[in-house]
Coordinates of C-alpha atoms in Angstrom, one line a residue:
Chain A
M395 CA 142.8 126.1 1.3
K396 CA 140.4 123.8 -0.5
K397 CA 139.2 124.4 -4.3
I398 CA 142.0 124.8 -7.4
H399 CA 140.6 125.3 -10.8
I400 CA 143.0 124.6 -13.9
I401 CA 141.9 126.0 -17.1
G402 CA 143.9 123.9 -20.2
L403 CA 144.3 120.8 -19.1
G404 CA 147.9 119.8 -21.1
L405 CA 151.9 118.7 -20.0
I406 CA 151.7 122.4 -17.4
G407 CA 148.1 121.7 -16.3
G408 CA 148.1 118.6 -16.1
S409 CA 151.1 117.9 -13.5
F410 CA 150.1 120.9 -11.8
A411 CA 147.2 118.8 -11.1
L412 CA 149.2 115.4 -10.0
A413 CA 151.6 117.6 -7.6
I414 CA 149.1 119.4 -6.0
K415 CA 146.7 115.7 -5.7
K416 CA 150.2 114.5 -4.3
S417 CA 151.1 117.4 -2.0
L418 CA 147.5 118.9 -1.0
P419 CA 145.6 115.8 -1.4
Q420 CA 142.4 117.9 0.6
V421 CA 142.6 119.9 -2.2
T422 CA 139.4 120.2 -5.0
I423 CA 140.5 119.8 -8.3
T424 CA 138.4 121.2 -11.4
G425 CA 139.3 122.6 -15.1
F426 CA 138.5 122.5 -18.3
D427 CA 140.4 122.5 -21.5
K428 CA 138.4 123.8 -25.8
K429 CA 139.5 120.7 -26.5
Q430 CA 137.3 117.5 -26.3
Q431 CA 140.3 115.3 -25.9
H432 CA 141.8 116.4 -23.9
Q433 CA 138.6 117.2 -21.4
E434 CA 137.9 113.3 -21.6
D435 CA 141.5 112.3 -21.5
A436 CA 142.4 114.5 -17.7
K437 CA 138.8 112.5 -16.3
S438 CA 140.3 108.9 -17.3
L439 CA 143.9 109.5 -15.9
N440 CA 142.5 111.3 -12.7
L441 CA 144.2 114.6 -13.5
I442 CA 141.2 116.4 -12.1
T443 CA 137.4 115.9 -10.2
E444 CA 136.1 117.6 -12.5
I445 CA 135.7 119.4 -15.7
K446 CA 133.5 122.5 -15.1
E447 CA 133.3 126.1 -17.5
I448 CA 132.5 128.1 -14.6
P449 CA 134.9 127.9 -11.6
D450 CA 132.7 128.3 -8.0
Q451 CA 133.1 131.9 -6.7
D452 CA 134.4 130.0 -3.3
T453 CA 138.0 128.4 -5.9
D454 CA 141.2 129.9 -4.2
L455 CA 143.2 129.6 -7.3
I456 CA 142.8 129.5 -10.3
L457 CA 145.7 128.5 -12.8
L458 CA 145.5 129.1 -16.7
A459 CA 148.0 127.2 -18.5
T460 CA 147.0 127.6 -21.7
P461 CA 148.9 129.0 -24.6
A462 CA 150.2 132.1 -24.7
D463 CA 148.0 134.6 -26.9
T464 CA 144.8 132.8 -24.9
L465 CA 146.1 134.0 -21.4
L466 CA 145.1 137.7 -21.6
P467 CA 140.8 137.4 -23.2
I468 CA 140.5 134.5 -20.6
A469 CA 142.2 136.5 -17.7
L470 CA 139.7 139.3 -18.5
Q471 CA 136.7 136.8 -18.7
L472 CA 137.4 135.7 -15.2
L473 CA 138.4 138.8 -13.8
E474 CA 134.3 140.2 -14.6
N475 CA 133.4 136.8 -12.4
I476 CA 135.9 135.8 -9.8
G477 CA 135.0 136.0 -5.5
P478 CA 136.9 138.2 -3.9
D479 CA 138.6 135.9 -2.8
T480 CA 140.0 133.8 -5.6
L481 CA 143.5 134.3 -7.3
I482 CA 144.2 133.9 -10.2
I483 CA 147.8 132.6 -11.6
D484 CA 148.9 132.2 -14.8
F485 CA 151.5 129.9 -16.1
G486 CA 152.7 131.7 -19.5
S487 CA 156.3 131.5 -21.3
T488 CA 156.2 135.9 -22.2
K489 CA 154.8 138.3 -19.4
A490 CA 154.7 142.0 -20.2
S491 CA 151.5 141.3 -22.9
I492 CA 149.8 140.1 -20.6
C493 CA 150.9 142.3 -17.4
E494 CA 150.5 145.3 -19.7
N495 CA 147.3 144.9 -20.3
L496 CA 146.3 143.7 -16.6
A497 CA 148.2 146.8 -15.1
N498 CA 145.3 148.9 -14.6
H499 CA 142.4 146.4 -13.9
P500 CA 140.3 147.0 -10.9
K501 CA 140.6 143.6 -9.9
R502 CA 144.7 143.1 -10.6
S503 CA 145.3 142.3 -6.9
Q504 CA 143.7 138.9 -7.6
F505 CA 145.7 138.3 -10.5
L506 CA 149.4 137.0 -10.0
A507 CA 151.1 137.1 -13.3
G508 CA 153.7 133.3 -13.1
H509 CA 156.3 130.9 -15.6
P510 CA 157.6 127.9 -14.1
I511 CA 160.7 126.5 -15.7
A512 CA 159.4 123.3 -16.7
G513 CA 158.2 120.9 -20.0
T514 CA 159.3 118.6 -21.5
E515 CA 158.8 118.3 -26.0
Y516 CA 155.7 116.2 -25.0
S517 CA 152.6 118.4 -25.0
G518 CA 149.0 116.7 -24.0
P519 CA 147.1 115.2 -20.7
R520 CA 148.5 112.0 -21.1
A521 CA 152.7 114.4 -21.2
A522 CA 152.0 115.1 -17.5
K523 CA 153.8 114.2 -14.6
E524 CA 153.7 114.3 -11.1
D525 CA 157.5 115.8 -10.5
L526 CA 157.6 118.0 -13.7
L527 CA 157.3 120.9 -11.2
E528 CA 159.4 119.4 -8.8
R529 CA 162.4 121.4 -7.4
K530 CA 162.2 123.6 -10.7
V531 CA 162.0 127.3 -11.1
F532 CA 159.2 129.5 -10.4
I533 CA 158.7 133.4 -12.0
I534 CA 157.0 135.4 -10.5
C535 CA 156.6 138.9 -12.1
E536 CA 155.0 142.4 -10.4
M537 CA 155.1 140.5 -7.2
E538 CA 153.4 144.3 -5.9
K539 CA 151.0 144.5 -7.5
T540 CA 148.9 141.4 -6.1
D541 CA 147.1 141.5 -2.8
I542 CA 149.1 140.5 -0.6
H543 CA 146.7 138.1 0.9
L544 CA 146.2 136.1 -1.7
K545 CA 149.3 136.3 -2.8
E546 CA 149.8 133.9 0.7
K547 CA 147.8 130.5 -1.3
A548 CA 150.2 131.0 -4.4
Y549 CA 152.9 130.5 -1.8
I550 CA 150.8 128.3 -0.2
L551 CA 151.1 125.4 -3.1
L552 CA 154.5 126.8 -5.1
D553 CA 156.1 125.7 -1.5
A554 CA 154.0 122.3 -1.8
L555 CA 155.0 122.0 -5.1
N556 CA 158.8 122.0 -3.9
M557 CA 159.4 125.0 -6.0
K558 CA 162.3 127.7 -6.0
L559 CA 160.6 131.0 -6.5
R560 CA 162.1 133.9 -8.4
F561 CA 161.3 137.2 -8.6
M562 CA 162.1 139.5 -12.1
D563 CA 160.7 142.6 -14.3
P564 CA 158.1 141.3 -16.5
K565 CA 160.4 143.1 -19.5
D566 CA 163.1 140.8 -18.2
H567 CA 162.4 138.0 -18.3
D568 CA 160.7 138.0 -21.9
L569 CA 164.3 139.2 -22.5
H570 CA 166.4 137.0 -21.0
L571 CA 163.6 133.9 -22.1
A572 CA 164.2 135.2 -25.8
F573 CA 167.8 133.7 -25.4
V574 CA 167.5 130.9 -22.9
S575 CA 164.3 128.8 -24.1
H576 CA 162.5 130.2 -26.8
L577 CA 166.1 131.0 -29.5
S578 CA 166.6 127.0 -28.6
H579 CA 163.6 125.7 -29.9
I580 CA 164.4 128.0 -33.2
S581 CA 167.6 126.7 -33.3
S582 CA 166.4 122.8 -32.8
F583 CA 163.3 123.4 -35.5
M584 CA 165.8 125.0 -37.8
L585 CA 168.5 122.2 -37.2
G586 CA 165.3 119.5 -38.2
K587 CA 164.5 120.8 -41.1
T588 CA 168.0 121.4 -42.3
V589 CA 168.4 117.4 -41.4
L590 CA 165.2 115.9 -43.1
D591 CA 165.7 118.6 -45.9
K592 CA 168.6 116.6 -47.0
M593 CA 168.6 113.4 -46.0
D594 CA 166.6 111.6 -49.6
D595 CA 166.4 108.6 -47.4
E596 CA 165.7 109.0 -43.5
S597 CA 165.4 105.8 -42.5
H598 CA 169.9 106.9 -42.6
I599 CA 168.8 109.7 -39.7
F600 CA 168.0 106.6 -37.7
D601 CA 171.4 104.6 -38.3
M602 CA 173.9 107.7 -38.1
A603 CA 172.6 110.0 -35.4
G604 CA 174.3 109.6 -32.1
S605 CA 173.0 110.3 -28.3
G606 CA 174.1 114.1 -29.7
F607 CA 171.7 114.7 -33.1
A608 CA 169.0 113.4 -30.7
S609 CA 169.7 115.7 -27.7
T610 CA 169.6 118.8 -30.2
V611 CA 167.3 117.9 -32.0
R612 CA 164.9 117.5 -29.7
L613 CA 162.8 120.8 -29.2
S614 CA 161.8 120.0 -32.9
K615 CA 159.6 118.0 -31.8
S616 CA 157.9 120.3 -29.2
S617 CA 154.1 121.1 -30.4
P618 CA 153.4 124.3 -32.6
E619 CA 150.7 125.3 -31.3
M620 CA 152.5 126.1 -27.8
W621 CA 155.4 127.7 -29.5
V622 CA 153.8 130.1 -32.3
P623 CA 151.5 132.0 -30.1
I624 CA 154.1 132.5 -28.0
I625 CA 156.9 133.8 -29.9
K626 CA 154.3 136.0 -32.0
E627 CA 154.4 137.6 -28.2
N628 CA 157.9 137.9 -27.9
K629 CA 158.7 138.5 -31.0
L630 CA 160.6 141.3 -30.7
H631 CA 162.9 139.9 -28.1
I632 CA 163.5 136.4 -30.4
L633 CA 164.8 138.4 -33.4
E634 CA 167.2 140.0 -31.2
A635 CA 168.0 136.6 -30.0
L636 CA 167.9 135.6 -33.3
G637 CA 169.4 137.2 -34.9
S638 CA 172.7 137.2 -32.2
Y639 CA 173.0 134.2 -33.1
I640 CA 172.6 134.2 -36.9
I641 CA 176.1 136.3 -36.7
R642 CA 177.4 134.6 -34.1
L643 CA 177.6 131.2 -37.1
Q644 CA 178.3 133.5 -39.6
S645 CA 181.6 134.7 -38.0
F646 CA 182.3 130.5 -37.3
Q647 CA 180.8 129.7 -41.3
K648 CA 183.8 132.7 -41.9
R649 CA 186.4 131.2 -40.5
I650 CA 186.2 127.6 -41.1
A651 CA 186.0 129.3 -44.6
E652 CA 189.1 130.9 -43.6
G653 CA 191.6 128.5 -42.6
K654 CA 191.3 130.5 -39.3
F655 CA 190.9 126.7 -36.9
E656 CA 192.9 127.7 -34.1
D657 CA 191.0 131.0 -33.6
L658 CA 187.9 128.2 -33.3
Q659 CA 189.6 126.6 -31.2
S660 CA 190.0 129.4 -28.8
E661 CA 186.8 130.6 -28.6
M662 CA 184.8 126.8 -28.4
E663 CA 187.2 126.5 -25.2
N664 CA 186.2 129.6 -23.7
I665 CA 182.6 128.7 -25.0
N666 CA 182.8 125.4 -22.6
R667 CA 182.6 127.9 -19.2
I668 CA 178.7 125.4 -19.9
K669 CA 179.8 123.1 -18.5
D670 CA 180.6 124.8 -15.1
I671 CA 177.7 127.2 -15.3
L672 CA 174.6 125.1 -16.3
D673 CA 175.7 121.4 -14.8
L674 CA 172.1 120.6 -14.8
D675 CA 171.8 117.2 -16.8
K676 CA 174.5 115.7 -13.7
Chain B
M663 CA 192.2 86.6 -30.7
K664 CA 194.2 87.0 -27.7
K665 CA 195.8 90.7 -28.3
I666 CA 194.1 94.5 -28.5
H667 CA 196.1 97.3 -28.3
I668 CA 194.1 100.8 -28.1
I669 CA 195.8 103.9 -29.1
G670 CA 194.5 106.7 -28.0
L671 CA 192.6 106.4 -24.1
G672 CA 189.9 109.0 -24.0
L673 CA 186.1 108.7 -24.1
I674 CA 185.9 106.4 -27.1
G675 CA 189.2 104.4 -26.4
G676 CA 188.7 103.9 -22.2
S677 CA 184.4 102.9 -23.2
F678 CA 186.4 100.6 -25.7
A679 CA 189.0 99.4 -23.5
L680 CA 185.8 98.4 -20.3
A681 CA 183.7 96.8 -22.8
I682 CA 186.2 93.8 -24.2
K683 CA 187.3 93.4 -20.7
K684 CA 183.6 92.7 -20.1
S685 CA 182.8 90.9 -23.4
L686 CA 186.0 89.8 -24.1
P687 CA 187.6 88.6 -21.0
Q688 CA 191.1 86.1 -21.6
V689 CA 192.2 89.2 -24.1
T690 CA 194.6 91.1 -22.7
I691 CA 194.3 95.1 -23.2
T692 CA 197.0 97.1 -24.2
G693 CA 197.4 100.7 -24.9
F694 CA 199.1 103.8 -26.1
D695 CA 198.1 107.9 -24.8
K696 CA 200.9 110.6 -25.6
K697 CA 198.5 112.5 -22.4
Q698 CA 200.5 111.0 -19.3
Q699 CA 197.5 112.1 -16.8
H700 CA 195.5 109.8 -19.4
Q701 CA 198.4 106.9 -19.2
E702 CA 198.2 107.4 -15.7
D703 CA 194.0 106.9 -14.7
A704 CA 193.3 105.3 -17.9
K705 CA 195.9 102.3 -15.6
S706 CA 193.8 103.6 -12.0
L707 CA 190.9 103.8 -13.2
N708 CA 192.1 99.1 -14.9
L709 CA 191.0 100.0 -18.7
I710 CA 194.8 98.3 -19.4
T711 CA 196.7 96.0 -18.2
E712 CA 199.8 97.4 -19.7
I713 CA 200.6 100.5 -21.1
K714 CA 203.1 99.9 -24.4
E715 CA 204.1 102.5 -27.0
I716 CA 204.8 99.8 -29.9
P717 CA 201.9 97.4 -29.5
D718 CA 203.7 93.7 -30.6
Q719 CA 203.6 91.7 -33.1
D720 CA 201.2 89.2 -32.8
T721 CA 198.5 91.9 -31.3
D722 CA 194.8 91.0 -33.5
L723 CA 193.5 94.6 -33.4
I724 CA 195.5 97.7 -32.4
L725 CA 191.8 100.2 -32.8
L726 CA 192.9 104.0 -33.4
A727 CA 191.0 106.2 -31.4
T728 CA 192.9 110.0 -31.4
P729 CA 192.0 112.5 -33.1
A730 CA 190.5 113.0 -36.5
D731 CA 193.3 115.1 -37.6
T732 CA 196.0 112.6 -35.8
L733 CA 195.2 108.8 -37.4
L734 CA 196.5 108.7 -40.9
P735 CA 200.1 110.0 -39.2
I736 CA 199.5 106.6 -36.4
A737 CA 198.9 104.9 -39.1
L738 CA 201.1 104.9 -41.9
Q739 CA 203.9 104.0 -38.8
L740 CA 202.1 102.0 -37.3
L741 CA 201.4 99.9 -41.0
E742 CA 204.8 100.1 -41.6
N743 CA 206.5 97.8 -38.9
I744 CA 202.8 95.3 -37.5
G745 CA 203.1 91.5 -37.7
P746 CA 201.2 90.5 -40.9
D747 CA 197.4 88.9 -38.6
T748 CA 197.3 92.1 -36.6
L749 CA 194.6 94.7 -38.3
I750 CA 195.0 98.7 -37.6
I751 CA 190.3 100.2 -37.2
D752 CA 189.9 103.5 -36.8
F753 CA 187.7 105.6 -35.4
G754 CA 188.1 108.9 -37.0
S755 CA 184.2 111.2 -37.7
T756 CA 185.7 112.0 -40.5
K757 CA 186.3 108.9 -42.7
A758 CA 187.5 110.4 -46.7
S759 CA 190.4 112.0 -46.5
I760 CA 191.8 108.8 -44.9
C761 CA 191.0 106.2 -47.5
E762 CA 191.9 108.0 -50.4
N763 CA 195.6 109.1 -48.2
L764 CA 195.8 105.0 -48.2
A765 CA 194.1 104.4 -50.9
N766 CA 197.1 102.6 -52.4
H767 CA 199.6 101.8 -49.2
P768 CA 200.8 98.4 -50.1
K769 CA 199.1 97.5 -46.2
R770 CA 196.1 98.7 -46.9
S771 CA 194.4 95.2 -46.5
Q772 CA 195.1 94.9 -43.4
F773 CA 193.4 99.0 -42.5
L774 CA 189.4 98.6 -41.6
A775 CA 188.2 102.6 -41.5
G776 CA 185.5 102.6 -39.4
H777 CA 183.3 105.7 -37.6
P778 CA 181.9 104.2 -34.0
I779 CA 178.0 106.1 -33.3
A780 CA 178.7 107.0 -30.1
G781 CA 180.2 109.4 -28.0
T782 CA 178.8 111.8 -24.4
E783 CA 180.1 115.3 -24.2
Y784 CA 182.7 114.9 -21.7
S785 CA 186.4 113.1 -22.6
G786 CA 188.8 111.2 -21.1
P787 CA 189.7 108.1 -19.3
R788 CA 186.9 108.4 -16.7
A789 CA 183.9 109.8 -18.8
A790 CA 184.7 105.8 -20.6
K791 CA 181.9 104.0 -20.3
E792 CA 181.5 99.8 -20.2
D793 CA 177.2 100.1 -21.3
L794 CA 178.2 103.7 -23.7
L795 CA 178.6 101.1 -27.5
E796 CA 176.0 99.0 -26.5
R797 CA 173.5 98.6 -29.5
K798 CA 175.3 101.5 -30.6
V799 CA 176.2 101.9 -34.9
F800 CA 179.7 101.0 -36.4
I801 CA 180.0 102.6 -39.2
I802 CA 182.9 100.8 -41.9
C803 CA 183.8 102.1 -45.4
E804 CA 185.6 100.5 -47.9
M805 CA 185.0 96.8 -46.2
E806 CA 185.6 95.5 -49.3
K807 CA 189.6 96.7 -49.6
T808 CA 190.1 95.0 -45.5
D809 CA 191.4 91.7 -45.9
I810 CA 189.1 88.5 -45.1
H811 CA 190.9 87.2 -42.4
L812 CA 191.8 90.0 -41.2
K813 CA 188.1 91.8 -41.7
E814 CA 187.2 88.0 -38.9
K815 CA 188.7 89.9 -36.1
A816 CA 187.0 93.1 -36.7
Y817 CA 183.5 91.9 -36.5
I818 CA 184.3 89.0 -33.6
L819 CA 184.8 92.0 -31.3
L820 CA 182.2 94.3 -32.7
D821 CA 179.6 91.3 -32.3
A822 CA 180.8 90.3 -28.9
L823 CA 180.2 94.3 -28.1
N824 CA 177.1 94.7 -30.2
M825 CA 178.0 96.9 -32.1
K826 CA 175.4 97.1 -35.1
L827 CA 177.2 97.2 -37.9
R828 CA 176.6 99.1 -41.8
F829 CA 178.9 100.1 -44.8
M830 CA 178.9 103.0 -46.8
D831 CA 180.8 105.3 -48.8
P832 CA 183.4 107.6 -47.0
K833 CA 181.8 110.6 -49.3
D834 CA 179.0 109.8 -48.5
H835 CA 180.2 108.7 -44.1
D836 CA 181.2 112.5 -44.6
L837 CA 178.5 114.9 -45.6
H838 CA 176.1 112.6 -44.7
L839 CA 177.4 113.6 -41.0
A840 CA 178.3 116.7 -41.0
F841 CA 174.2 117.1 -41.1
V842 CA 173.5 114.6 -38.4
S843 CA 176.4 114.9 -36.2
H844 CA 179.1 118.1 -36.8
L845 CA 176.4 121.0 -37.0
S846 CA 174.6 120.1 -34.2
H847 CA 177.3 120.4 -32.4
I848 CA 178.1 123.5 -33.9
S849 CA 174.8 125.2 -33.7
S850 CA 175.0 124.2 -29.7
F851 CA 178.1 125.7 -29.4
M852 CA 177.2 128.6 -30.8
L853 CA 174.2 128.8 -29.0
G854 CA 175.9 128.9 -25.7
K855 CA 177.4 131.6 -27.2
T856 CA 174.7 133.5 -27.5
V857 CA 173.6 132.5 -23.8
L858 CA 176.6 133.9 -22.1
D859 CA 177.0 136.2 -24.5
K860 CA 174.4 137.7 -23.5
M861 CA 173.7 137.2 -19.7
D862 CA 175.9 139.5 -18.1
D863 CA 174.9 137.7 -14.9
E864 CA 176.1 134.4 -15.8
S865 CA 174.0 132.9 -12.8
H866 CA 170.5 133.9 -14.5
I867 CA 171.6 131.7 -17.0
F868 CA 170.7 128.6 -14.7
D869 CA 167.7 130.0 -12.9
M870 CA 165.1 130.8 -15.8
A871 CA 167.1 128.4 -18.4
G872 CA 165.1 124.3 -18.6
S873 CA 165.8 121.1 -19.8
G874 CA 165.2 122.4 -22.9
F875 CA 168.2 124.9 -23.2
A876 CA 170.5 121.9 -21.3
S877 CA 169.9 119.1 -23.4
T878 CA 169.8 121.8 -27.0
V879 CA 173.6 123.8 -25.6
R880 CA 174.3 119.4 -24.1
L881 CA 176.9 119.6 -26.7
S882 CA 179.2 122.8 -26.3
K883 CA 180.5 121.4 -23.4
S884 CA 183.0 119.1 -26.1
S885 CA 186.1 118.8 -26.1
P886 CA 187.3 121.9 -29.2
E887 CA 190.2 119.1 -29.6
M888 CA 189.1 116.6 -31.4
W889 CA 185.8 119.3 -32.5
V890 CA 188.4 121.3 -34.0
P891 CA 190.3 118.1 -36.3
I892 CA 186.8 117.0 -37.5
I893 CA 185.5 120.5 -39.0
K894 CA 188.6 121.1 -41.0
E895 CA 188.5 117.5 -42.2
N896 CA 185.3 117.3 -43.3
K897 CA 185.8 121.5 -44.1
L898 CA 183.7 121.8 -47.1
H899 CA 180.7 119.3 -45.6
I900 CA 180.4 121.3 -43.0
L901 CA 180.3 124.5 -45.0
E902 CA 177.7 123.2 -47.0
A903 CA 175.0 121.9 -43.9
L904 CA 176.3 125.2 -41.8
G905 CA 175.6 127.2 -45.1
S906 CA 172.0 125.5 -45.3
Y907 CA 171.0 125.4 -41.6
I908 CA 171.5 129.7 -41.9
I909 CA 169.2 130.0 -44.5
R910 CA 167.0 128.4 -42.9
L911 CA 166.7 130.4 -39.4
Q912 CA 166.8 133.5 -41.7
S913 CA 163.8 132.4 -43.5
F914 CA 162.3 131.8 -40.5
Q915 CA 163.6 135.0 -38.6
K916 CA 162.1 137.0 -41.4
R917 CA 158.9 135.3 -41.4
I918 CA 158.4 136.3 -38.0
A919 CA 160.3 139.5 -39.2
E920 CA 156.5 139.8 -41.0
G921 CA 154.4 138.2 -38.9
K922 CA 154.2 135.6 -40.7
F923 CA 152.3 133.2 -38.3
E924 CA 150.6 130.5 -40.5
D925 CA 153.2 129.7 -42.2
L926 CA 155.7 129.0 -38.9
Q927 CA 152.9 127.3 -37.6
S928 CA 153.1 124.4 -40.8
E929 CA 156.5 124.2 -40.9
M930 CA 156.8 123.3 -37.6
E931 CA 153.9 120.6 -37.7
N932 CA 155.9 119.7 -40.9
I933 CA 159.4 118.8 -38.6
N934 CA 157.3 117.8 -35.7
R935 CA 157.7 113.9 -37.5
I936 CA 160.8 113.8 -36.5
K937 CA 159.5 112.5 -34.1
D938 CA 158.2 109.8 -36.0
I939 CA 161.8 108.6 -37.8
L940 CA 164.3 109.3 -34.3
D941 CA 162.5 108.1 -30.8
L942 CA 165.9 107.7 -29.4
D943 CA 165.0 108.4 -26.7
K944 CA 162.6 105.6 -26.2

């Protein structure tokens, strides 16, 4: 593997660049970002060797790390022009739509639908971190549709970056992500809004909010530019998850109003098992 | 200051014990917890010098760190028996009810209504941390009702522990805490429930959930034993906060369904200012 081209040099694209530089130092990394500021930052932070709008014909991998709704048009345009030994991997947070739209493309075998489960609430090249992807899950959808030799290049990259592969159907992916990722972003944004709308004097928030509030509201700092396209692309699953969340909140609200505290206690005890399932923070 | 007695040797009581040992090493710390296991842990972890059900007559400070609904009966019983130079400080997460109930007590001046804004999702003496209170806010309500000489003892303690004092009306405290603390616990518990109810195979959660979900759902690991009494005590304010949250979620849901994505974008951008207000995690 000699050449990797990254389109979208924000948090995810930039973190891939840093991790590749460290783990595969022989690889030349080129890249592009339509934002001038991102290009300049990516250069000055040494994320990439060179800004290039068109990747070289002998590029091994093109990584797409742009917002969800831009991935399909970019992939379509690239597929027109790439050499026969190039593989395009997208990093979109939704997978069904892009997989459907490329299903019958004559160069479908030169595309791999991926999703690195990694991120922070920050964005842009300056938020990139060398270890962001370390030991994180990388979901691959419809792996059987990608050429076996090109797929090998993806495995070399993901192995070198110490990522954990999981394989999944694109629709299952989108449904599950609506629940474990997209919903928590919306719940966090609305929590932030509820508190902001209530506080006359916002300096109070800082004083009275403990680390618990900070943790729950953290995702409301995320980039709307990234998240609105995800909501658009995964609309139906997100509506299902959000509806399901609202029903549970209303049921909790009703039982508070009715004073059914023993019932709440046993429900909360039952939810506590999330401790054993998800001890990510240990 | 020579003697401090702590009732309730869990996360908060235990963390006060550790911080006092470090910052005021000359003080003898006694304590009590009605749970046998907590008593044993507190002893074996050296949180306190001695288990005592009845504090000595010459105790300087009695710190109450038990669940919100137990504070009033414990305070009433203690006020019957304490010596004239003892101050009782409660650490309850709700303040209006205890302040109202003690308003006309003949020994009201020997009581200080407090609330340390600190915690984690863990509980019990083993979760106690020496630095949990370091530079955290300590809210005091109705400070004018506490004897000026006894109050001095509280200030010596809170100063030694490097805590930041804030003064507040008990009703304002409860309303604001409903929004910045109690609501985020409920939103987190219901997020956990929504995901648990959806996943047939819970091992999937771990695979697909990133650090964002972990952060948003963290508080759903909290102790129901602590939180149900808080919900009970602060029922009306919590219902207001929860109602306000649900309305915002429904409005967001409606706009997703109607495809009003530009509207969502500008709302989310506006919420992003929480970054500047609350950069607690930096």
